[in-house]
PDB file of C-alpha atoms in Angstrom:
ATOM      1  CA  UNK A 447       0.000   0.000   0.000  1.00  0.00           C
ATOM      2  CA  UNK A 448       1.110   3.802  -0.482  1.00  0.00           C
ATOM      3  CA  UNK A 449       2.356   5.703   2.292  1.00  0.00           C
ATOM      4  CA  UNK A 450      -0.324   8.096   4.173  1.00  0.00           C
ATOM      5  CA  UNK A 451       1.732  10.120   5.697  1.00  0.00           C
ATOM      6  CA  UNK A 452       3.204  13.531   4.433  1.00  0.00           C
ATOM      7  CA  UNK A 453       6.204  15.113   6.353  1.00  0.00           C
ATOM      8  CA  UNK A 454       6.014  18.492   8.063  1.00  0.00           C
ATOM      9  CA  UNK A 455       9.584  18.821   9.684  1.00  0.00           C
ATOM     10  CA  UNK A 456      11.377  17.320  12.622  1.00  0.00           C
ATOM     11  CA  UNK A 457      12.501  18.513  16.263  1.00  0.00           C
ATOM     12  CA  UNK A 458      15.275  16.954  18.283  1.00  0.00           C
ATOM     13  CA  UNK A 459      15.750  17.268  21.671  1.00  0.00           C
ATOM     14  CA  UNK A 460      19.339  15.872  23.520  1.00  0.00           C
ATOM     15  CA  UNK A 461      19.585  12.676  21.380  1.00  0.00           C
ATOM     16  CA  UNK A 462      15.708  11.706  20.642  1.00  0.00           C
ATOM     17  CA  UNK A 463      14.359  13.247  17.305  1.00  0.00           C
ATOM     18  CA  UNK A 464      10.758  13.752  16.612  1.00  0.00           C
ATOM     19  CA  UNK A 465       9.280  13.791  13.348  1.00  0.00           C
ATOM     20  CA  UNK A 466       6.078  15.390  12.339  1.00  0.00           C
ATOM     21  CA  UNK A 467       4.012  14.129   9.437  1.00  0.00           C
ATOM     22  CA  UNK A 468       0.272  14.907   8.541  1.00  0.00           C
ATOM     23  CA  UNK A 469      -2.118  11.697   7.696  1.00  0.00           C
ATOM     24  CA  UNK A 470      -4.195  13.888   5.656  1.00  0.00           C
ATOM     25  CA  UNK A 471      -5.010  16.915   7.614  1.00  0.00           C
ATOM     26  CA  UNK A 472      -3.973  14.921  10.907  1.00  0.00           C
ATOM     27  CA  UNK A 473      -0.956  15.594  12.007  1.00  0.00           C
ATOM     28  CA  UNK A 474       1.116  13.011  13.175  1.00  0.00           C
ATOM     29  CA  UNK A 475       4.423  12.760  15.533  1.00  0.00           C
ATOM     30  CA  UNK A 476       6.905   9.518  15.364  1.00  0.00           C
ATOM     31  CA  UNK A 477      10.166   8.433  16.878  1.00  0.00           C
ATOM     32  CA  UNK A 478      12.086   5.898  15.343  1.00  0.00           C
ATOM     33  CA  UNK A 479      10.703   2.492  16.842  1.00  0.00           C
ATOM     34  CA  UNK A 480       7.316   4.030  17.013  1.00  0.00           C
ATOM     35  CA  UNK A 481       4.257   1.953  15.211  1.00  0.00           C
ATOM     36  CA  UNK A 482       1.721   3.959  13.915  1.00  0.00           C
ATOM     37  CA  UNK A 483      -1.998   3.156  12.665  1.00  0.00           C
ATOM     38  CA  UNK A 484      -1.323  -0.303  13.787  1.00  0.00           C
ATOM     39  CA  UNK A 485       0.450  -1.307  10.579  1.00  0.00           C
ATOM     40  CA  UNK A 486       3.375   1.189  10.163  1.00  0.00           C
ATOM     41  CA  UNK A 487       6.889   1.002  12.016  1.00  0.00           C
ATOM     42  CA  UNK A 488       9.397   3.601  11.770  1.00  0.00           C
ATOM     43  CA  UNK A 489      13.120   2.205  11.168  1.00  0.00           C
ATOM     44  CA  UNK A 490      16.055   3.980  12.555  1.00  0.00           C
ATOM     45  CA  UNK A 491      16.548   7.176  10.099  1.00  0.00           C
ATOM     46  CA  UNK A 492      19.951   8.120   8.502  1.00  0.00           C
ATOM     47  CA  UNK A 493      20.303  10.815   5.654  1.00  0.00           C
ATOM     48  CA  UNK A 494      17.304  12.332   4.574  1.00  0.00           C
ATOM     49  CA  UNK A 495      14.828   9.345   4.265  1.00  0.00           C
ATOM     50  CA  UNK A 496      12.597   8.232   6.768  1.00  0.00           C
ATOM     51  CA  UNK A 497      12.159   4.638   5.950  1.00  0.00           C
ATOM     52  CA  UNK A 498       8.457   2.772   7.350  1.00  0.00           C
ATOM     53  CA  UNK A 499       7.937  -0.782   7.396  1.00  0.00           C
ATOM     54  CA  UNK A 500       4.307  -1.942   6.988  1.00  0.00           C
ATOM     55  CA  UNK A 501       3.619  -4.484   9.162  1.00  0.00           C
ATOM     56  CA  UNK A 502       1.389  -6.915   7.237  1.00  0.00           C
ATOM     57  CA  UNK A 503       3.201  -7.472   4.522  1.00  0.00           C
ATOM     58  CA  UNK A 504       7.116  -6.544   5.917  1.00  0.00           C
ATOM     59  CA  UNK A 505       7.622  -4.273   3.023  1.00  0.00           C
ATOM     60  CA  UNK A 506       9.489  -1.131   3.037  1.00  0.00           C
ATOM     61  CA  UNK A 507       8.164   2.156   1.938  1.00  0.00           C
ATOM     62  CA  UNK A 508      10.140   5.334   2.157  1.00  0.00           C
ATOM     63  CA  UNK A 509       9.711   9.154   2.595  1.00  0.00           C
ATOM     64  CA  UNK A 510      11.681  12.155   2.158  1.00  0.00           C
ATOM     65  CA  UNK A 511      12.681  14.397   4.508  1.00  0.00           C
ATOM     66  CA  UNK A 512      12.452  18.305   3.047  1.00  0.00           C
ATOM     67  CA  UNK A 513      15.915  19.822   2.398  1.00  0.00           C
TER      68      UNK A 513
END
């Protein structure tokens, strides 16, 4: 399935970072680890890609972080 989430931006405090998405006009915060809607699971992030797995089917989908 496609991704629902859009990103917004990110805030890290000490050595936890938050990141905000929207899930259509919800807005959504995640830390790596984190399982949203049941079915999503945020991997650790390096660069600028926040990669989710979904649950279900173990497959990988990826977002962008803004520049």
């Amino acid at each position: 399935p496609a991704l629902p989430f859009t990103y917004m931006g990110s805030w890290q405090e000490d050595s936890t970072t938050t990141y905000y998405l929207t899930r259509g006009s919800m807005p959504v915060s995640v830390r790596a680890g984190q399982i949203l809607d049941g079915a999503w699971r945020l991997e650790p992030v390096t660069g600028k890609t926040l990669n989710f797995i979904y649950l279900p089917l173990n497959q990988v989908r990826s977002l962008r972080m803004g520049d």
